[in-house]
Amino acid sequence: MDKQAKWITEAVEAIAETAVKEDGEYWRGTYTREDDNAVALLKKYMESKGMEVYSDAVGNLFGRITGNRPEVVMTGSHRDTVRRGGKYDGMLGVLTAIEAAASLTEELGKPEKTVEVVAFCEEESSRFPTSYLGSRYLCGEFSERELADLDDDAITLGEAMKRSGYLKEALADKRTDLERFVELHIEQGGVLEREQKQIGIVTAIVGLFCGEVYFKGHQNHAGTTPMYMRKDPMPAAAEFIYRLNQWAMGHQYDLVCTVGKLNIKPGNTNVIADEVMLTFDIRSSKAELIQEAAAMIETLKKELEGDIEISVAVPCDEPPVALDEEGVTIMDLLAQKGNYNYMKITSGAGHDSQVLAQAFPTNMIFVPSVRGISHNEKEFTRAEDIEAGVHFLRYFLQETAWKKLGSDNHEQ
């Protein structure tokens, strides 16, 4: 293991400690004590490597290396985690970006284009209903009305931001200086490991249609309320799940559909439920199936409504995106030149890159996840794969940020 991979593996372990809550749960929710501690440590890392550090209004953290030109090549990932998640999802991309940019500066000097390392906030939607908050903000897609979104403790998004020291300035418009973004990320699946590849060049990211469905009934006694007098939301919720799954099975080679959360109020064995909430997560690389999913949700809502009131909230509706072709070509040539064991791959998970790719040239690099495990405390990526990943990211940054205009035939 070389010194760059060694620093990253040690930093992964150190910053993982910031995500351990007082009750032992592993979770770095955005704008929490755990997040504040992670930001403090990331700032320390960035400053120690000579970067100018700043945060924007919503809490994205940046480490800046000013170049000869104002155009920005940005690299990084998100810093939040899902509940009981792992050490590598998001954070590995932040730490490899810090090390890659800093080591290139040390070896090659000032970059031709300005380089920024970013640690995005609230990508996972694990605390608030919004997702990709930080990357959407860079694209000018975040609106002030979202500041009223509530977490499970009825704390608004705006209040949480202010508690962590953000929202001190007005919300900004879309970044105009961002020329390119590249994100290194763990695969979160088992394809690279199965194919014995160390690098995945991501060509596209699936679309996501995710939301919540609320079934409102009438709470009553389970023993004294006849079946014909009930307004029980549970049967409608059960039929919704069954029919949605049956529809998904009809497209099983082209999409995935998951109902991952079910909340029943009040949730007592001897009480007819007052309300049921379920989540749906539908993903496909085909835009027409994302559209069909939206139509299917609406059809089920209309057909199952009656005595039961049904409402749908859709905080995430992201189309599938193709990543920057020029960047993919550069990566392909670099992988061949460097004799990397690599393959081209489609991402089945959503990423900040999915949002940024709709506004800026964007690319992704995958490194393997052992046994394909992610969103799990057993998530792991081997040191040798981290080493391959950070070196490949370095080569890409060198090609896109350090080379002078006209010195390479990929530049335009």
Short mmCIF file of C-alpha atoms in Angstrom, two decimals:
data_model
loop_
_atom_site.label_atom_id
_atom_site.label_comp_id
_atom_site.label_asym_id
_atom_site.label_seq_id
_atom_site.Cartn_x
_atom_site.Cartn_y
_atom_site.Cartn_z
CA MET A 1 0.00 0.00 0.00
CA ASP A 2 1.48 3.37 -1.01
CA LYS A 3 1.37 6.49 1.17
CA GLN A 4 -1.73 7.92 -0.54
CA ALA A 5 -3.81 4.79 0.01
CA LYS A 6 -2.43 4.52 3.55
CA TRP A 7 -3.57 8.05 4.40
CA ILE A 8 -7.02 7.38 2.95
CA THR A 9 -7.55 4.08 4.79
CA GLU A 10 -6.48 5.69 8.07
CA ALA A 11 -8.73 8.70 7.43
CA VAL A 12 -11.69 6.41 6.66
CA GLU A 13 -11.34 4.85 10.11
CA ALA A 14 -10.83 8.17 11.86
CA ILE A 15 -13.78 9.92 10.32
CA ALA A 16 -16.01 6.88 10.82
CA GLU A 17 -15.82 7.61 14.54
CA THR A 18 -17.75 10.85 13.95
CA ALA A 19 -20.78 8.84 12.80
CA VAL A 20 -21.14 6.79 15.98
CA LYS A 21 -24.01 8.21 17.99
CA GLU A 22 -24.23 8.14 21.77
CA ASP A 23 -26.45 5.03 21.65
CA GLY A 24 -23.90 3.25 19.43
CA GLU A 25 -25.89 3.55 16.21
CA TYR A 26 -23.84 4.33 13.11
CA TRP A 27 -25.49 7.30 11.39
CA ARG A 28 -24.24 10.66 10.21
CA GLY A 29 -27.44 12.57 9.57
CA THR A 30 -26.98 15.97 7.99
CA TYR A 31 -26.88 18.97 10.36
CA THR A 32 -26.43 16.77 13.43
CA ARG A 33 -23.67 16.68 16.03
CA GLU A 34 -22.14 13.80 14.09
CA ASP A 35 -22.18 15.81 10.87
CA ASP A 36 -20.67 18.85 12.61
CA ASN A 37 -17.85 16.67 13.92
CA ALA A 38 -17.21 15.22 10.45
CA VAL A 39 -17.11 18.69 8.91
CA ALA A 40 -14.59 19.82 11.53
CA LEU A 41 -12.33 16.87 10.77
CA LEU A 42 -12.65 17.27 6.99
CA LYS A 43 -11.76 20.96 7.35
CA LYS A 44 -8.67 19.95 9.28
CA TYR A 45 -7.67 17.49 6.55
CA MET A 46 -8.23 20.06 3.78
CA GLU A 47 -6.36 22.84 5.56
CA SER A 48 -3.44 20.56 6.42
CA LYS A 49 -3.06 19.85 2.70
CA GLY A 50 -2.98 23.52 1.78
CA MET A 51 -6.55 24.03 0.61
CA GLU A 52 -8.64 27.14 1.09
CA VAL A 53 -11.73 25.91 2.97
CA TYR A 54 -15.23 27.36 2.87
CA SER A 55 -18.89 26.32 3.11
CA ASP A 56 -21.89 27.57 1.15
CA ALA A 57 -25.31 28.60 2.48
CA VAL A 58 -26.70 25.04 2.75
CA GLY A 59 -23.58 23.46 4.23
CA ASN A 60 -21.64 21.96 1.34
CA LEU A 61 -17.98 21.93 2.36
CA PHE A 62 -15.27 22.87 -0.16
CA GLY A 63 -11.50 22.71 -0.28
CA ARG A 64 -10.17 24.98 -3.05
CA ILE A 65 -6.87 24.96 -4.92
CA THR A 66 -6.78 28.11 -7.06
CA GLY A 67 -5.46 27.53 -10.56
CA ASN A 68 -4.22 29.75 -13.36
CA ARG A 69 -7.73 29.88 -14.78
CA PRO A 70 -11.08 30.44 -13.04
CA GLU A 71 -12.90 27.42 -14.48
CA VAL A 72 -13.48 24.84 -11.73
CA VAL A 73 -12.91 21.11 -11.98
CA MET A 74 -14.70 19.70 -8.95
CA THR A 75 -14.33 16.30 -7.32
CA GLY A 76 -15.74 14.69 -4.20
CA SER A 77 -18.88 13.02 -2.91
CA HIS A 78 -21.32 13.17 0.02
CA ARG A 79 -20.56 12.98 3.74
CA ASP A 80 -23.90 11.82 5.18
CA THR A 81 -24.79 8.16 5.76
CA VAL A 82 -27.95 6.12 6.04
CA ARG A 83 -28.87 4.72 9.45
CA ARG A 84 -26.68 1.75 10.34
CA GLY A 85 -24.74 2.35 7.14
CA GLY A 86 -21.06 1.93 6.41
CA LYS A 87 -17.79 3.82 6.39
CA TYR A 88 -17.17 3.96 2.65
CA ASP A 89 -20.39 5.15 0.99
CA GLY A 90 -19.78 8.78 0.04
CA MET A 91 -16.91 9.42 2.42
CA LEU A 92 -14.39 7.38 0.41
CA GLY A 93 -15.06 9.71 -2.53
CA VAL A 94 -14.44 12.78 -0.38
CA LEU A 95 -11.19 11.46 1.08
CA THR A 96 -9.78 10.18 -2.23
CA ALA A 97 -10.58 13.58 -3.74
CA ILE A 98 -8.68 15.38 -0.97
CA GLU A 99 -5.67 13.13 -1.37
CA ALA A 100 -5.68 13.10 -5.18
CA ALA A 101 -5.91 16.89 -5.52
CA ALA A 102 -3.39 17.58 -2.74
CA SER A 103 -0.81 15.08 -3.96
CA LEU A 104 -1.05 16.37 -7.53
CA THR A 105 -0.46 19.91 -6.26
CA GLU A 106 2.53 18.74 -4.27
CA GLU A 107 4.03 16.96 -7.29
CA LEU A 108 3.01 19.21 -10.19
CA GLY A 109 2.42 22.58 -8.59
CA LYS A 110 -0.45 24.95 -9.25
CA PRO A 111 -3.16 23.48 -11.49
CA GLU A 112 -4.07 25.12 -14.78
CA LYS A 113 -7.76 25.16 -13.82
CA THR A 114 -9.04 25.74 -10.31
CA VAL A 115 -9.75 22.51 -8.42
CA GLU A 116 -12.35 22.16 -5.69
CA VAL A 117 -12.96 19.17 -3.44
CA VAL A 118 -16.55 18.96 -2.18
CA ALA A 119 -18.24 17.11 0.68
CA PHE A 120 -21.91 17.34 -0.20
CA CYS A 121 -24.63 17.51 2.45
CA GLU A 122 -27.84 15.45 2.59
CA GLU A 123 -27.47 13.15 -0.40
CA GLU A 124 -29.05 10.14 1.25
CA SER A 125 -32.39 11.64 2.35
CA SER A 126 -31.85 9.80 5.63
CA ARG A 127 -32.93 12.68 7.87
CA PHE A 128 -35.12 14.93 5.71
CA PRO A 129 -37.44 13.95 2.83
CA THR A 130 -35.32 15.87 0.35
CA SER A 131 -32.41 14.12 -1.37
CA TYR A 132 -29.33 15.38 -3.25
CA LEU A 133 -29.78 18.66 -1.40
CA GLY A 134 -26.18 19.80 -1.77
CA SER A 135 -25.78 18.93 -5.44
CA ARG A 136 -29.20 20.35 -6.33
CA TYR A 137 -28.16 23.59 -4.65
CA LEU A 138 -25.12 23.85 -6.94
CA CYS A 139 -27.45 23.40 -9.90
CA GLY A 140 -29.82 26.11 -8.70
CA GLU A 141 -32.60 23.59 -8.10
CA PHE A 142 -33.06 24.02 -4.33
CA SER A 143 -35.99 26.22 -3.32
CA GLU A 144 -36.68 28.11 -0.11
CA ARG A 145 -39.97 26.26 0.43
CA GLU A 146 -37.94 23.11 1.15
CA LEU A 147 -36.62 24.79 4.28
CA ALA A 148 -39.97 23.89 5.88
CA ASP A 149 -39.42 20.13 5.41
CA LEU A 150 -39.57 18.22 8.70
CA ASP A 151 -37.46 15.40 10.15
CA ASP A 152 -38.86 12.69 12.45
CA ASP A 153 -38.55 15.06 15.44
CA ALA A 154 -40.53 17.83 13.69
CA ILE A 155 -37.40 19.97 13.26
CA THR A 156 -37.49 21.95 10.03
CA LEU A 157 -34.69 21.76 7.51
CA GLY A 158 -34.08 25.49 7.86
CA GLU A 159 -33.87 25.27 11.63
CA ALA A 160 -31.41 22.37 11.44
CA MET A 161 -29.23 24.28 8.99
CA LYS A 162 -29.11 27.32 11.25
CA ARG A 163 -28.26 25.20 14.30
CA SER A 164 -25.17 23.98 12.40
CA GLY A 165 -24.18 27.50 11.43
CA TYR A 166 -25.49 27.66 7.86
CA LEU A 167 -28.02 29.89 6.08
CA LYS A 168 -25.98 32.93 7.11
CA GLU A 169 -26.15 34.27 3.58
CA ALA A 170 -28.86 34.28 0.92
CA LEU A 171 -29.39 31.17 -1.17
CA ALA A 172 -27.38 31.37 -4.38
CA ASP A 173 -28.19 30.61 -8.00
CA LYS A 174 -26.61 27.87 -10.12
CA ARG A 175 -22.81 27.79 -10.12
CA THR A 176 -21.50 29.42 -13.29
CA ASP A 177 -17.81 28.60 -12.86
CA LEU A 178 -18.13 24.80 -12.69
CA GLU A 179 -16.67 23.21 -15.81
CA ARG A 180 -16.59 19.54 -14.82
CA PHE A 181 -17.37 17.22 -11.92
CA VAL A 182 -15.94 13.78 -11.21
CA GLU A 183 -16.96 11.49 -8.33
CA LEU A 184 -15.20 8.39 -7.08
CA HIS A 185 -17.60 6.07 -5.26
CA ILE A 186 -17.85 2.50 -4.07
CA GLU A 187 -19.88 0.41 -6.51
CA GLN A 188 -22.41 -0.69 -3.84
CA GLY A 189 -22.94 -3.86 -5.83
CA GLY A 190 -21.00 -7.01 -6.67
CA VAL A 191 -20.35 -6.70 -10.40
CA LEU A 192 -16.75 -5.43 -10.26
CA GLU A 193 -15.77 -8.07 -7.72
CA ARG A 194 -17.46 -10.83 -9.70
CA GLU A 195 -15.74 -9.70 -12.90
CA GLN A 196 -12.43 -9.23 -11.03
CA LYS A 197 -12.11 -5.57 -12.01
CA GLN A 198 -10.56 -2.84 -9.88
CA ILE A 199 -12.03 0.13 -11.75
CA GLY A 200 -15.50 0.77 -13.10
CA ILE A 201 -15.95 3.58 -15.62
CA VAL A 202 -19.56 4.63 -15.14
CA THR A 203 -21.40 5.41 -18.37
CA ALA A 204 -24.93 6.04 -17.03
CA ILE A 205 -26.97 6.26 -13.82
CA VAL A 206 -30.47 4.86 -13.43
CA GLY A 207 -33.47 7.12 -12.93
CA LEU A 208 -35.14 7.18 -9.51
CA PHE A 209 -38.81 7.63 -8.68
CA CYS A 210 -39.16 7.54 -4.92
CA GLY A 211 -41.81 8.68 -2.52
CA GLU A 212 -44.28 8.07 0.28
CA VAL A 213 -47.93 6.99 0.19
CA TYR A 214 -50.26 7.84 3.07
CA PHE A 215 -53.44 5.84 3.69
CA LYS A 216 -55.81 7.66 6.06
CA GLY A 217 -58.51 5.62 7.79
CA HIS A 218 -60.28 5.84 11.14
CA GLN A 219 -58.81 4.55 14.39
CA ASN A 220 -61.15 2.32 16.35
CA HIS A 221 -61.42 -0.71 18.64
CA ALA A 222 -60.35 -4.00 17.04
CA GLY A 223 -62.90 -6.08 18.92
CA THR A 224 -66.04 -3.98 18.87
CA THR A 225 -65.98 -2.58 15.33
CA PRO A 226 -67.67 -4.92 12.78
CA MET A 227 -65.81 -5.49 9.54
CA TYR A 228 -68.50 -3.70 7.51
CA MET A 229 -68.23 -0.58 9.67
CA ARG A 230 -64.47 -0.16 9.47
CA LYS A 231 -62.33 2.38 7.67
CA ASP A 232 -59.15 0.34 7.92
CA PRO A 233 -56.21 1.64 5.83
CA MET A 234 -54.23 -1.59 6.15
CA PRO A 235 -55.98 -3.65 3.43
CA ALA A 236 -55.64 -0.78 0.94
CA ALA A 237 -51.93 -0.45 1.76
CA ALA A 238 -51.44 -4.20 1.41
CA GLU A 239 -53.18 -4.26 -1.98
CA PHE A 240 -51.14 -1.26 -3.10
CA ILE A 241 -47.91 -3.10 -2.27
CA TYR A 242 -49.06 -6.31 -3.96
CA ARG A 243 -50.21 -4.64 -7.17
CA LEU A 244 -47.15 -2.43 -7.41
CA ASN A 245 -44.91 -5.47 -7.02
CA GLN A 246 -46.88 -7.40 -9.65
CA TRP A 247 -46.43 -4.51 -12.08
CA ALA A 248 -42.68 -4.40 -11.34
CA MET A 249 -42.33 -8.15 -11.89
CA GLY A 250 -43.65 -7.58 -15.40
CA HIS A 251 -40.56 -5.43 -16.04
CA GLN A 252 -38.15 -7.32 -13.82
CA TYR A 253 -35.22 -7.20 -16.24
CA ASP A 254 -35.50 -3.45 -16.76
CA LEU A 255 -36.32 -1.99 -13.33
CA VAL A 256 -36.30 -2.60 -9.60
CA CYS A 257 -39.06 -1.67 -7.16
CA THR A 258 -38.81 -1.68 -3.37
CA VAL A 259 -41.23 -0.90 -0.55
CA GLY A 260 -38.67 -0.45 2.20
CA LYS A 261 -40.53 1.27 5.02
CA LEU A 262 -43.97 0.83 6.57
CA ASN A 263 -45.28 2.99 9.43
CA ILE A 264 -48.58 2.14 11.11
CA LYS A 265 -50.26 4.54 13.54
CA PRO A 266 -50.89 3.96 16.36
CA GLY A 267 -49.39 0.51 15.77
CA ASN A 268 -51.19 -1.47 18.50
CA THR A 269 -52.37 -5.06 18.07
CA ASN A 270 -55.90 -4.32 19.36
CA VAL A 271 -56.43 -1.06 17.46
CA ILE A 272 -57.62 -0.50 13.89
CA ALA A 273 -54.97 1.72 12.33
CA ASP A 274 -55.62 5.40 11.83
CA GLU A 275 -52.93 5.85 9.19
CA VAL A 276 -50.44 3.78 7.22
CA MET A 277 -47.41 5.23 5.47
CA LEU A 278 -45.26 3.27 3.04
CA THR A 279 -42.32 4.21 0.87
CA PHE A 280 -41.61 3.20 -2.72
CA ASP A 281 -38.27 3.24 -4.53
CA ILE A 282 -38.39 2.53 -8.27
CA ARG A 283 -35.28 2.61 -10.48
CA SER A 284 -34.63 2.05 -14.17
CA SER A 285 -32.20 3.11 -16.86
CA LYS A 286 -35.16 3.53 -19.21
CA ALA A 287 -36.88 6.90 -19.01
CA GLU A 288 -40.16 5.50 -20.32
CA LEU A 289 -40.37 3.06 -17.38
CA ILE A 290 -39.81 5.86 -14.87
CA GLN A 291 -42.75 7.64 -16.51
CA GLU A 292 -44.80 4.44 -16.43
CA ALA A 293 -44.00 4.05 -12.72
CA ALA A 294 -45.40 7.51 -12.01
CA ALA A 295 -48.55 6.67 -13.94
CA MET A 296 -48.90 3.35 -12.09
CA ILE A 297 -48.67 5.03 -8.68
CA GLU A 298 -51.39 7.48 -9.69
CA THR A 299 -53.59 4.68 -11.05
CA LEU A 300 -53.32 2.69 -7.83
CA LYS A 301 -54.12 5.79 -5.80
CA LYS A 302 -57.32 6.44 -7.77
CA GLU A 303 -58.47 2.82 -7.80
CA LEU A 304 -57.89 2.17 -4.09
CA GLU A 305 -59.35 5.41 -2.79
CA GLY A 306 -62.86 5.34 -1.38
CA ASP A 307 -63.49 5.30 2.33
CA ILE A 308 -59.72 5.49 2.66
CA GLU A 309 -58.03 8.78 1.77
CA ILE A 310 -54.76 8.31 -0.12
CA SER A 311 -52.09 10.94 -0.73
CA VAL A 312 -48.71 10.63 -2.42
CA ALA A 313 -45.53 12.66 -1.86
CA VAL A 314 -42.68 12.35 -4.37
CA PRO A 315 -39.50 14.04 -3.07
CA CYS A 316 -37.29 12.29 -5.64
CA ASP A 317 -38.05 12.10 -9.36
CA GLU A 318 -34.74 11.89 -11.19
CA PRO A 319 -34.49 10.77 -14.82
CA PRO A 320 -31.81 8.34 -15.93
CA VAL A 321 -28.73 10.17 -17.17
CA ALA A 322 -25.82 9.40 -19.46
CA LEU A 323 -22.49 10.63 -18.13
CA ASP A 324 -20.19 12.87 -20.15
CA GLU A 325 -18.98 11.05 -23.26
CA GLU A 326 -15.76 13.00 -23.54
CA GLY A 327 -14.92 12.14 -19.93
CA VAL A 328 -15.71 8.47 -20.50
CA THR A 329 -13.38 8.50 -23.53
CA ILE A 330 -10.59 10.11 -21.49
CA MET A 331 -11.05 7.51 -18.73
CA ASP A 332 -11.06 4.68 -21.25
CA LEU A 333 -7.76 5.85 -22.76
CA LEU A 334 -6.20 6.40 -19.33
CA ALA A 335 -7.26 2.93 -18.19
CA GLN A 336 -5.73 1.33 -21.27
CA LYS A 337 -2.54 3.37 -20.98
CA GLY A 338 -2.20 2.52 -17.29
CA ASN A 339 -3.00 -1.18 -17.81
CA TYR A 340 -5.92 -0.98 -15.38
CA ASN A 341 -8.17 -3.98 -14.91
CA TYR A 342 -11.41 -2.14 -15.66
CA MET A 343 -14.84 -2.28 -17.24
CA LYS A 344 -17.61 0.10 -18.23
CA ILE A 345 -20.63 -0.10 -15.96
CA THR A 346 -24.06 1.43 -15.29
CA SER A 347 -24.85 2.63 -11.78
CA GLY A 348 -27.96 1.12 -10.20
CA ALA A 349 -27.74 3.54 -7.29
CA GLY A 350 -28.43 7.24 -7.33
CA HIS A 351 -25.61 9.71 -6.72
CA ASP A 352 -24.97 13.45 -6.61
CA SER A 353 -23.46 12.92 -10.06
CA GLN A 354 -26.94 12.11 -11.33
CA VAL A 355 -28.10 15.63 -10.49
CA LEU A 356 -24.93 17.41 -11.59
CA ALA A 357 -24.86 15.54 -14.92
CA GLN A 358 -28.04 17.34 -15.93
CA ALA A 359 -26.26 20.69 -15.67
CA PHE A 360 -22.50 20.08 -16.04
CA PRO A 361 -20.16 17.53 -17.72
CA THR A 362 -19.99 14.79 -15.09
CA ASN A 363 -18.21 11.45 -14.70
CA MET A 364 -17.93 8.69 -12.10
CA ILE A 365 -15.33 6.13 -11.09
CA PHE A 366 -16.38 2.98 -9.22
CA VAL A 367 -14.18 0.85 -6.97
CA PRO A 368 -15.32 -2.59 -5.77
CA SER A 369 -17.48 -3.30 -2.74
CA VAL A 370 -16.58 -6.58 -1.06
CA ARG A 371 -19.44 -9.06 -1.58
CA GLY A 372 -21.48 -6.20 -3.00
CA ILE A 373 -22.50 -5.05 0.47
CA SER A 374 -23.50 -1.42 1.03
CA HIS A 375 -25.86 0.60 3.23
CA ASN A 376 -24.70 -1.84 5.86
CA GLU A 377 -22.13 -1.69 8.66
CA LYS A 378 -20.23 -4.54 6.93
CA GLU A 379 -19.57 -2.35 3.88
CA PHE A 380 -15.88 -2.67 2.92
CA THR A 381 -13.46 -1.82 0.12
CA ARG A 382 -9.96 -3.31 0.09
CA ALA A 383 -6.88 -1.11 0.42
CA GLU A 384 -5.49 -2.28 -2.93
CA ASP A 385 -8.71 -1.20 -4.65
CA ILE A 386 -8.61 2.16 -2.89
CA GLU A 387 -5.03 2.55 -4.12
CA ALA A 388 -6.06 1.80 -7.71
CA GLY A 389 -9.01 4.18 -7.40
CA VAL A 390 -7.11 7.18 -6.04
CA HIS A 391 -4.40 6.80 -8.68
CA PHE A 392 -6.98 6.59 -11.45
CA LEU A 393 -8.70 9.70 -10.09
CA ARG A 394 -5.32 11.46 -10.01
CA TYR A 395 -4.71 10.64 -13.67
CA PHE A 396 -8.14 11.97 -14.62
CA LEU A 397 -7.67 15.19 -12.63
CA GLN A 398 -4.21 15.64 -14.11
CA GLU A 399 -5.71 15.29 -17.58
CA THR A 400 -8.64 17.67 -16.99
CA ALA A 401 -7.28 20.26 -14.53
CA TRP A 402 -3.48 20.32 -14.72
CA LYS A 403 -2.85 20.13 -18.46
CA LYS A 404 -2.67 23.45 -20.27
CA LEU A 405 -5.12 24.35 -23.01
CA GLY A 406 -3.96 22.93 -26.32
CA SER A 407 -1.47 20.50 -24.77
CA ASP A 408 -3.84 17.55 -25.18
CA ASN A 409 -6.21 16.56 -27.94
CA HIS A 410 -9.07 16.04 -25.47
CA GLU A 411 -9.15 19.75 -24.66
CA GLN A 412 -11.45 21.96 -26.72
#
